[in-house]
Amino acid sequence: MAEPGHAIGIDVGGTKIAGGLVDAQGRVVRRTRRDTPDRTTRPEVVEDLLVEVVEELLDEAARSHLGAVSGVGLGAAGFVSADRSSVVFSPHLSWRDEPIRDRLATRVGVPVVLDNDANAAAWAEHRFGAGQGESRLILVTLGTGIGGGIVMDGRLERGRHGMAGEFGHMQVVPDGHRCECGNRGCWEQYASGSALRREGRELLAAGSPYAAGLAPRCDGDPARLEGHHVTAAAKAGDRAGTELLGDVGRWLGTGLANLVAAYDPGLVLVGGGVAEAGELLLGPARETLARQVTGRGHRPPVPVRPAALGADAGIVGAADLARTPGA
């Protein structure tokens, strides 16, 4: 169990550095943010921004008489070393084997815990969100790509080298679409925001009358169509948008069947921006999972539910990991 008191959580993503002061019940009581620098920016500049965020929240805690802050949790997109001291590689930043944990702790004067951002989100859902009461769960996050975190027996499963949970790079289509990771056929090329955008643009560019409902959302320019346009169209009842989301949902279900076969979780949670499509996405995913999972008909079904904490999950989880460094 976490120690009582407040902790700081910081979620370092591709567009923003979001920080929050979080109480022992997982509530974000103060917030701040900075824009994420360009990936060519020197690591020292990013470190300075993190110090700014921490010092602002420490000052706010003092002004508000919230008591001592027990620590800082930092959730970073990318690979984190097995000892959780360094960011081995971040796709959004210039961090390469960056020993950010100890450098940040030295500068801010409070203990710092480092973890992968999806691990932090999974921990938040386990402790305070849709995964409460389930000791074995998987969180799949759908955004531009696919990330994830694994909780097994009430602890985060990070893998031997700290790099577990990179679900998006399971190969589901040999020689399929090229992925940014350099390989082909990765799951995130078929079940992510990028996939939804690509398929929508292709349909619109083909001049199909079926895509007529998508055109007004991007002024008729396929290059301007984004995944959230497709989702909005589907929610408004557009057939093409609904079909495209259903396709992504079925690919999501295929990958979930693989994860269930590998981990046998008690619960699967789906979060991230694409998951805002709700049942338009999750309904087809559940149907495909039920049809494709190994042992179907002879094993208990695994619930698939939306994550509950939204954009706050990374902040809340990072802060709670600062209170429970052995998680």
mmCIF file of C-alpha atoms in Angstrom:
data_model
loop_
_atom_site.group_PDB
_atom_site.id
_atom_site.type_symbol
_atom_site.label_atom_id
_atom_site.label_comp_id
_atom_site.label_asym_id
_atom_site.label_seq_id
_atom_site.Cartn_x
_atom_site.Cartn_y
_atom_site.Cartn_z
ATOM 1 C CA MET A 1 0.000 0.000 0.000
ATOM 2 C CA ALA A 2 1.125 3.537 -0.694
ATOM 3 C CA GLU A 3 2.206 5.770 2.152
ATOM 4 C CA PRO A 4 -0.205 8.632 2.959
ATOM 5 C CA GLY A 5 0.554 12.116 1.709
ATOM 6 C CA HIS A 6 1.077 13.842 -1.601
ATOM 7 C CA ALA A 7 3.469 12.950 -4.391
ATOM 8 C CA ILE A 8 4.283 14.516 -7.728
ATOM 9 C CA GLY A 9 3.592 12.662 -10.957
ATOM 10 C CA ILE A 10 5.039 13.717 -14.315
ATOM 11 C CA ASP A 11 3.990 12.244 -17.656
ATOM 12 C CA VAL A 12 6.492 12.970 -20.428
ATOM 13 C CA GLY A 13 4.775 12.460 -23.774
ATOM 14 C CA GLY A 14 5.250 13.416 -27.382
ATOM 15 C CA THR A 15 3.480 16.784 -27.160
ATOM 16 C CA LYS A 16 3.455 17.773 -23.497
ATOM 17 C CA ILE A 17 5.103 17.321 -20.139
ATOM 18 C CA ALA A 18 2.143 17.081 -17.751
ATOM 19 C CA GLY A 19 2.723 17.315 -14.018
ATOM 20 C CA GLY A 20 0.416 16.975 -11.074
ATOM 21 C CA LEU A 21 0.336 16.934 -7.308
ATOM 22 C CA VAL A 22 -1.531 13.749 -6.386
ATOM 23 C CA ASP A 23 -2.981 12.715 -3.043
ATOM 24 C CA ALA A 24 -2.986 9.212 -1.579
ATOM 25 C CA GLN A 25 -6.429 8.509 -3.071
ATOM 26 C CA GLY A 26 -5.167 9.143 -6.605
ATOM 27 C CA ARG A 27 -6.741 12.577 -6.989
ATOM 28 C CA VAL A 28 -4.841 15.250 -8.912
ATOM 29 C CA VAL A 29 -5.133 18.344 -6.727
ATOM 30 C CA ARG A 30 -2.782 20.675 -8.640
ATOM 31 C CA ARG A 31 -1.601 20.639 -12.251
ATOM 32 C CA THR A 32 0.982 22.193 -14.515
ATOM 33 C CA ARG A 33 2.371 21.497 -17.972
ATOM 34 C CA ARG A 34 5.064 22.395 -20.459
ATOM 35 C CA ASP A 35 5.339 21.702 -24.171
ATOM 36 C CA THR A 36 7.602 18.777 -25.022
ATOM 37 C CA PRO A 37 10.711 20.080 -26.795
ATOM 38 C CA ASP A 38 11.680 18.940 -30.259
ATOM 39 C CA ARG A 39 13.448 15.572 -30.278
ATOM 40 C CA THR A 40 16.667 17.304 -31.363
ATOM 41 C CA THR A 41 16.726 19.448 -28.216
ATOM 42 C CA ARG A 42 19.660 18.787 -25.894
ATOM 43 C CA PRO A 43 18.836 16.530 -22.906
ATOM 44 C CA GLU A 44 19.858 19.282 -20.481
ATOM 45 C CA VAL A 45 17.030 21.505 -21.745
ATOM 46 C CA VAL A 46 14.445 18.786 -21.079
ATOM 47 C CA GLU A 47 15.917 18.227 -17.630
ATOM 48 C CA ASP A 48 15.572 21.954 -16.885
ATOM 49 C CA LEU A 49 11.874 21.795 -17.819
ATOM 50 C CA LEU A 50 11.334 18.850 -15.481
ATOM 51 C CA VAL A 51 13.007 20.773 -12.666
ATOM 52 C CA GLU A 52 10.678 23.707 -13.377
ATOM 53 C CA VAL A 53 7.633 21.446 -13.154
ATOM 54 C CA VAL A 54 8.753 19.841 -9.892
ATOM 55 C CA GLU A 55 9.694 23.134 -8.251
ATOM 56 C CA GLU A 56 6.391 24.729 -9.261
ATOM 57 C CA LEU A 57 4.436 21.870 -7.691
ATOM 58 C CA LEU A 58 6.614 21.816 -4.565
ATOM 59 C CA ASP A 59 5.961 25.533 -4.135
ATOM 60 C CA GLU A 60 2.241 24.990 -4.636
ATOM 61 C CA ALA A 61 2.216 22.249 -1.993
ATOM 62 C CA ALA A 62 3.953 24.571 0.448
ATOM 63 C CA ARG A 63 1.629 27.514 -0.267
ATOM 64 C CA SER A 64 -1.430 25.305 0.114
ATOM 65 C CA HIS A 65 -0.159 23.762 3.378
ATOM 66 C CA LEU A 66 -0.469 20.263 1.942
ATOM 67 C CA GLY A 67 2.489 18.929 3.893
ATOM 68 C CA ALA A 68 5.732 17.401 2.704
ATOM 69 C CA VAL A 69 5.843 15.843 -0.750
ATOM 70 C CA SER A 70 7.049 12.259 -0.455
ATOM 71 C CA GLY A 71 8.622 11.958 -3.895
ATOM 72 C CA VAL A 72 8.458 12.447 -7.638
ATOM 73 C CA GLY A 73 7.371 9.806 -10.142
ATOM 74 C CA LEU A 74 8.446 10.269 -13.727
ATOM 75 C CA GLY A 75 6.676 8.325 -16.495
ATOM 76 C CA ALA A 76 8.559 8.521 -19.777
ATOM 77 C CA ALA A 77 7.581 7.281 -23.218
ATOM 78 C CA GLY A 78 10.279 4.886 -24.340
ATOM 79 C CA PHE A 79 12.529 2.161 -22.970
ATOM 80 C CA VAL A 80 13.513 2.437 -19.315
ATOM 81 C CA SER A 81 16.475 0.478 -17.972
ATOM 82 C CA ALA A 82 15.855 -2.584 -15.803
ATOM 83 C CA ASP A 83 17.140 -0.759 -12.699
ATOM 84 C CA ARG A 84 14.785 2.155 -13.526
ATOM 85 C CA SER A 85 17.545 4.723 -13.387
ATOM 86 C CA SER A 86 17.863 5.689 -17.065
ATOM 87 C CA VAL A 87 15.811 6.232 -20.184
ATOM 88 C CA VAL A 88 17.544 3.962 -22.685
ATOM 89 C CA PHE A 89 15.650 5.385 -25.654
ATOM 90 C CA SER A 90 12.800 7.837 -26.066
ATOM 91 C CA PRO A 91 11.169 8.274 -29.477
ATOM 92 C CA HIS A 92 10.079 11.838 -28.658
ATOM 93 C CA LEU A 93 13.234 13.168 -26.991
ATOM 94 C CA SER A 94 16.980 13.134 -27.452
ATOM 95 C CA TRP A 95 17.339 10.870 -24.399
ATOM 96 C CA ARG A 96 19.724 7.981 -25.093
ATOM 97 C CA ASP A 97 20.931 6.154 -21.944
ATOM 98 C CA GLU A 98 20.004 9.291 -20.022
ATOM 99 C CA PRO A 99 20.462 8.846 -16.219
ATOM 100 C CA ILE A 100 17.548 11.145 -15.527
ATOM 101 C CA ARG A 101 16.418 9.637 -12.207
ATOM 102 C CA ASP A 102 19.505 10.503 -10.182
ATOM 103 C CA ARG A 103 20.174 13.778 -11.976
ATOM 104 C CA LEU A 104 16.659 15.012 -11.324
ATOM 105 C CA ALA A 105 16.697 13.841 -7.689
ATOM 106 C CA THR A 106 19.944 15.710 -7.058
ATOM 107 C CA ARG A 107 18.521 18.931 -8.427
ATOM 108 C CA VAL A 108 15.087 18.899 -6.756
ATOM 109 C CA GLY A 109 16.099 17.418 -3.410
ATOM 110 C CA VAL A 110 13.380 14.754 -3.156
ATOM 111 C CA PRO A 111 13.425 11.047 -4.159
ATOM 112 C CA VAL A 112 12.626 10.316 -7.812
ATOM 113 C CA VAL A 113 11.206 7.103 -9.273
ATOM 114 C CA LEU A 114 11.403 6.478 -13.026
ATOM 115 C CA ASP A 115 9.218 4.179 -15.121
ATOM 116 C CA ASN A 116 7.710 3.765 -18.558
ATOM 117 C CA ASP A 117 4.624 5.921 -19.101
ATOM 118 C CA ALA A 118 2.365 2.991 -19.991
ATOM 119 C CA ASN A 119 3.515 1.117 -16.880
ATOM 120 C CA ALA A 120 2.536 4.161 -14.849
ATOM 121 C CA ALA A 121 -0.893 4.256 -16.510
ATOM 122 C CA ALA A 122 -1.463 0.540 -15.903
ATOM 123 C CA TRP A 123 -0.534 0.970 -12.256
ATOM 124 C CA ALA A 124 -2.948 3.882 -11.913
ATOM 125 C CA GLU A 125 -5.819 1.854 -13.349
ATOM 126 C CA HIS A 126 -4.964 -1.051 -11.033
ATOM 127 C CA ARG A 127 -4.836 1.144 -7.938
ATOM 128 C CA PHE A 128 -7.523 3.743 -8.583
ATOM 129 C CA GLY A 129 -9.272 3.110 -11.899
ATOM 130 C CA ALA A 130 -11.141 0.441 -13.823
ATOM 131 C CA GLY A 131 -8.768 -2.302 -12.646
ATOM 132 C CA GLN A 132 -9.333 -2.002 -8.917
ATOM 133 C CA GLY A 133 -9.721 -5.403 -7.302
ATOM 134 C CA GLU A 134 -8.036 -7.310 -10.165
ATOM 135 C CA SER A 135 -4.473 -8.424 -9.462
ATOM 136 C CA ARG A 136 -3.793 -9.661 -13.020
ATOM 137 C CA LEU A 137 -4.593 -7.180 -15.757
ATOM 138 C CA ILE A 138 -3.310 -5.813 -19.031
ATOM 139 C CA LEU A 139 -3.711 -2.221 -20.158
ATOM 140 C CA VAL A 140 -3.535 -1.541 -23.890
ATOM 141 C CA THR A 141 -3.194 2.127 -24.841
ATOM 142 C CA LEU A 142 -4.307 3.164 -28.327
ATOM 143 C CA GLY A 143 -2.949 6.432 -29.646
ATOM 144 C CA THR A 144 -0.765 7.154 -32.640
ATOM 145 C CA GLY A 145 0.695 3.722 -31.866
ATOM 146 C CA ILE A 146 0.000 1.036 -29.280
ATOM 147 C CA GLY A 147 1.578 0.787 -25.839
ATOM 148 C CA GLY A 148 0.727 -1.154 -22.762
ATOM 149 C CA GLY A 149 1.415 -2.254 -19.249
ATOM 150 C CA ILE A 150 1.098 -5.519 -17.371
ATOM 151 C CA VAL A 151 0.110 -6.049 -13.746
ATOM 152 C CA MET A 152 0.634 -9.594 -12.477
ATOM 153 C CA ASP A 153 -0.059 -10.619 -8.878
ATOM 154 C CA GLY A 154 -0.454 -6.975 -7.952
ATOM 155 C CA ARG A 155 2.963 -5.951 -9.283
ATOM 156 C CA LEU A 156 4.107 -4.396 -12.517
ATOM 157 C CA GLU A 157 5.720 -6.856 -14.910
ATOM 158 C CA ARG A 158 8.563 -4.993 -16.597
ATOM 159 C CA GLY A 159 10.464 -7.892 -18.170
ATOM 160 C CA ARG A 160 14.090 -8.883 -17.761
ATOM 161 C CA HIS A 161 15.412 -5.716 -19.406
ATOM 162 C CA GLY A 162 12.635 -3.329 -18.391
ATOM 163 C CA MET A 163 11.091 -3.343 -21.855
ATOM 164 C CA ALA A 164 7.939 -5.455 -21.484
ATOM 165 C CA GLY A 165 4.601 -4.157 -22.723
ATOM 166 C CA GLU A 166 5.613 -3.089 -26.241
ATOM 167 C CA PHE A 167 2.496 -4.773 -27.559
ATOM 168 C CA GLY A 168 2.236 -2.589 -30.629
ATOM 169 C CA HIS A 169 5.199 -4.307 -32.218
ATOM 170 C CA MET A 170 3.849 -7.832 -32.197
ATOM 171 C CA GLN A 171 3.802 -8.946 -35.826
ATOM 172 C CA VAL A 172 0.265 -9.760 -36.927
ATOM 173 C CA VAL A 173 0.680 -9.559 -40.726
ATOM 174 C CA PRO A 174 3.920 -10.966 -42.184
ATOM 175 C CA ASP A 175 5.258 -8.535 -44.798
ATOM 176 C CA GLY A 176 2.449 -6.106 -43.954
ATOM 177 C CA HIS A 177 2.544 -2.326 -43.616
ATOM 178 C CA ARG A 178 5.930 -0.856 -42.755
ATOM 179 C CA CYS A 179 6.137 0.307 -39.128
ATOM 180 C CA GLU A 180 8.187 3.195 -37.733
ATOM 181 C CA CYS A 181 10.154 0.618 -35.748
ATOM 182 C CA GLY A 182 11.585 -0.644 -39.048
ATOM 183 C CA ASN A 183 9.672 -3.919 -39.226
ATOM 184 C CA ARG A 184 6.575 -4.842 -41.188
ATOM 185 C CA GLY A 185 3.143 -5.961 -40.091
ATOM 186 C CA CYS A 186 3.222 -4.659 -36.511
ATOM 187 C CA TRP A 187 -0.084 -4.657 -34.633
ATOM 188 C CA GLU A 188 -0.090 -0.872 -34.277
ATOM 189 C CA GLN A 189 -0.187 -0.550 -38.069
ATOM 190 C CA TYR A 190 -3.696 -2.051 -37.967
ATOM 191 C CA ALA A 191 -5.235 -1.143 -34.600
ATOM 192 C CA SER A 192 -4.182 2.419 -33.752
ATOM 193 C CA GLY A 193 -4.962 6.030 -34.489
ATOM 194 C CA SER A 194 -2.451 5.934 -37.319
ATOM 195 C CA ALA A 195 -4.240 2.967 -38.863
ATOM 196 C CA LEU A 196 -7.624 4.676 -38.597
ATOM 197 C CA ARG A 197 -6.235 7.805 -40.245
ATOM 198 C CA ARG A 198 -4.527 5.871 -43.047
ATOM 199 C CA GLU A 199 -7.609 3.832 -43.898
ATOM 200 C CA GLY A 200 -9.878 6.858 -43.797
ATOM 201 C CA ARG A 201 -7.600 8.822 -46.083
ATOM 202 C CA GLU A 202 -7.360 5.953 -48.545
ATOM 203 C CA LEU A 203 -11.122 5.586 -48.684
ATOM 204 C CA LEU A 204 -11.642 9.303 -49.198
ATOM 205 C CA ALA A 205 -8.855 9.576 -51.805
ATOM 206 C CA ALA A 206 -10.438 6.745 -53.794
ATOM 207 C CA GLY A 207 -13.401 9.009 -54.484
ATOM 208 C CA SER A 208 -15.873 6.503 -53.121
ATOM 209 C CA PRO A 209 -19.403 7.875 -52.611
ATOM 210 C CA TYR A 210 -19.389 5.766 -49.453
ATOM 211 C CA ALA A 211 -16.911 8.249 -47.948
ATOM 212 C CA ALA A 212 -19.111 11.275 -48.563
ATOM 213 C CA GLY A 213 -19.788 11.702 -44.861
ATOM 214 C CA LEU A 214 -16.080 12.038 -44.109
ATOM 215 C CA ALA A 215 -15.328 14.736 -46.674
ATOM 216 C CA PRO A 216 -16.923 17.718 -44.841
ATOM 217 C CA ARG A 217 -14.841 16.978 -41.747
ATOM 218 C CA CYS A 218 -11.596 17.706 -43.592
ATOM 219 C CA ASP A 219 -12.841 20.156 -46.247
ATOM 220 C CA GLY A 220 -12.654 17.370 -48.804
ATOM 221 C CA ASP A 221 -8.862 17.061 -48.488
ATOM 222 C CA PRO A 222 -7.848 13.464 -47.666
ATOM 223 C CA ALA A 223 -4.462 14.650 -46.370
ATOM 224 C CA ARG A 224 -6.245 16.595 -43.611
ATOM 225 C CA LEU A 225 -8.406 13.725 -42.382
ATOM 226 C CA GLU A 226 -7.434 12.531 -38.890
ATOM 227 C CA GLY A 227 -8.552 9.625 -36.763
ATOM 228 C CA HIS A 228 -10.698 11.813 -34.538
ATOM 229 C CA HIS A 229 -12.639 12.950 -37.624
ATOM 230 C CA VAL A 230 -13.461 9.336 -38.400
ATOM 231 C CA THR A 231 -14.532 8.722 -34.807
ATOM 232 C CA ALA A 232 -16.742 11.817 -34.782
ATOM 233 C CA ALA A 233 -18.372 10.731 -38.033
ATOM 234 C CA ALA A 234 -19.020 7.262 -36.659
ATOM 235 C CA LYS A 235 -20.569 8.666 -33.484
ATOM 236 C CA ALA A 236 -22.864 10.751 -35.690
ATOM 237 C CA GLY A 237 -24.020 7.580 -37.453
ATOM 238 C CA ASP A 238 -21.891 7.768 -40.598
ATOM 239 C CA ARG A 239 -21.609 4.320 -42.191
ATOM 240 C CA ALA A 240 -18.061 4.714 -43.465
ATOM 241 C CA GLY A 241 -16.793 5.938 -40.115
ATOM 242 C CA THR A 242 -18.544 3.090 -38.339
ATOM 243 C CA GLU A 243 -17.084 0.553 -40.753
ATOM 244 C CA LEU A 244 -13.558 1.924 -40.385
ATOM 245 C CA LEU A 245 -13.763 1.848 -36.598
ATOM 246 C CA GLY A 246 -15.129 -1.677 -36.774
ATOM 247 C CA ASP A 247 -12.142 -2.740 -38.876
ATOM 248 C CA VAL A 248 -9.731 -1.262 -36.333
ATOM 249 C CA GLY A 249 -11.724 -2.890 -33.533
ATOM 250 C CA ARG A 250 -11.452 -6.304 -35.150
ATOM 251 C CA TRP A 251 -7.692 -5.901 -35.487
ATOM 252 C CA LEU A 252 -7.643 -4.853 -31.845
ATOM 253 C CA GLY A 253 -9.446 -8.077 -30.956
ATOM 254 C CA THR A 254 -6.901 -10.138 -32.894
ATOM 255 C CA GLY A 255 -4.041 -8.700 -30.879
ATOM 256 C CA LEU A 256 -5.950 -9.075 -27.627
ATOM 257 C CA ALA A 257 -6.468 -12.760 -28.390
ATOM 258 C CA ASN A 258 -2.686 -13.113 -28.603
ATOM 259 C CA LEU A 259 -2.181 -11.281 -25.312
ATOM 260 C CA VAL A 260 -4.824 -13.346 -23.526
ATOM 261 C CA ALA A 261 -3.213 -16.548 -24.793
ATOM 262 C CA ALA A 262 0.187 -15.384 -23.546
ATOM 263 C CA TYR A 263 -0.734 -13.879 -20.156
ATOM 264 C CA ASP A 264 -4.150 -15.266 -19.146
ATOM 265 C CA PRO A 265 -5.181 -12.002 -17.433
ATOM 266 C CA GLY A 266 -8.329 -11.535 -15.422
ATOM 267 C CA LEU A 267 -9.094 -8.247 -17.164
ATOM 268 C CA VAL A 268 -8.071 -6.261 -20.241
ATOM 269 C CA LEU A 269 -8.397 -2.474 -20.179
ATOM 270 C CA VAL A 270 -8.238 -0.301 -23.276
ATOM 271 C CA GLY A 271 -7.203 3.328 -22.972
ATOM 272 C CA GLY A 272 -5.744 6.121 -25.067
ATOM 273 C CA GLY A 273 -7.325 8.592 -27.438
ATOM 274 C CA VAL A 274 -8.694 6.041 -29.905
ATOM 275 C CA ALA A 275 -10.560 4.276 -27.087
ATOM 276 C CA GLU A 276 -12.831 7.332 -26.835
ATOM 277 C CA ALA A 277 -14.782 5.696 -29.659
ATOM 278 C CA GLY A 278 -16.245 3.407 -26.976
ATOM 279 C CA GLU A 279 -18.395 0.508 -28.096
ATOM 280 C CA LEU A 280 -17.922 1.352 -31.764
ATOM 281 C CA LEU A 281 -14.387 0.064 -31.216
ATOM 282 C CA LEU A 282 -14.694 -2.252 -28.219
ATOM 283 C CA GLY A 283 -17.749 -4.145 -29.451
ATOM 284 C CA PRO A 284 -15.978 -5.545 -32.550
ATOM 285 C CA ALA A 285 -12.850 -6.129 -30.450
ATOM 286 C CA ARG A 286 -14.731 -8.293 -27.947
ATOM 287 C CA GLU A 287 -16.412 -10.283 -30.708
ATOM 288 C CA THR A 288 -13.085 -10.984 -32.405
ATOM 289 C CA LEU A 289 -11.388 -11.866 -29.137
ATOM 290 C CA ALA A 290 -14.131 -14.351 -28.292
ATOM 291 C CA ARG A 291 -13.858 -15.933 -31.746
ATOM 292 C CA GLN A 292 -10.064 -16.105 -31.949
ATOM 293 C CA VAL A 293 -8.803 -16.737 -28.416
ATOM 294 C CA THR A 294 -7.234 -20.138 -27.960
ATOM 295 C CA GLY A 295 -9.327 -22.565 -25.919
ATOM 296 C CA ARG A 296 -12.523 -20.670 -26.681
ATOM 297 C CA GLY A 297 -15.500 -22.413 -25.192
ATOM 298 C CA HIS A 298 -13.340 -24.056 -22.544
ATOM 299 C CA ARG A 299 -11.948 -21.058 -20.661
ATOM 300 C CA PRO A 300 -13.570 -18.207 -18.751
ATOM 301 C CA PRO A 301 -14.121 -15.138 -20.915
ATOM 302 C CA VAL A 302 -11.797 -12.200 -20.232
ATOM 303 C CA PRO A 303 -13.640 -8.890 -19.778
ATOM 304 C CA VAL A 304 -12.524 -6.043 -22.029
ATOM 305 C CA ARG A 305 -13.374 -2.646 -20.538
ATOM 306 C CA PRO A 306 -12.472 0.967 -21.175
ATOM 307 C CA ALA A 307 -9.830 2.456 -18.908
ATOM 308 C CA ALA A 308 -11.218 4.978 -16.460
ATOM 309 C CA LEU A 309 -8.584 7.622 -15.763
ATOM 310 C CA GLY A 310 -8.027 9.062 -19.224
ATOM 311 C CA ALA A 311 -5.191 11.524 -19.670
ATOM 312 C CA ASP A 312 -4.567 11.603 -15.908
ATOM 313 C CA ALA A 313 -3.501 7.958 -15.731
ATOM 314 C CA GLY A 314 0.186 8.623 -16.353
ATOM 315 C CA ILE A 315 0.366 11.377 -13.744
ATOM 316 C CA VAL A 316 -1.577 9.427 -11.129
ATOM 317 C CA GLY A 317 0.372 6.226 -11.679
ATOM 318 C CA ALA A 318 3.770 7.927 -11.655
ATOM 319 C CA ALA A 319 2.945 9.688 -8.384
ATOM 320 C CA ASP A 320 1.727 6.491 -6.753
ATOM 321 C CA LEU A 321 4.853 4.639 -7.884
ATOM 322 C CA ALA A 322 6.856 7.341 -6.105
ATOM 323 C CA ARG A 323 5.057 6.302 -2.917
ATOM 324 C CA THR A 324 5.416 2.586 -3.679
ATOM 325 C CA PRO A 325 8.846 2.246 -5.338
ATOM 326 C CA GLY A 326 8.771 -1.546 -4.961
ATOM 327 C CA ALA A 327 5.651 -1.964 -7.118
#
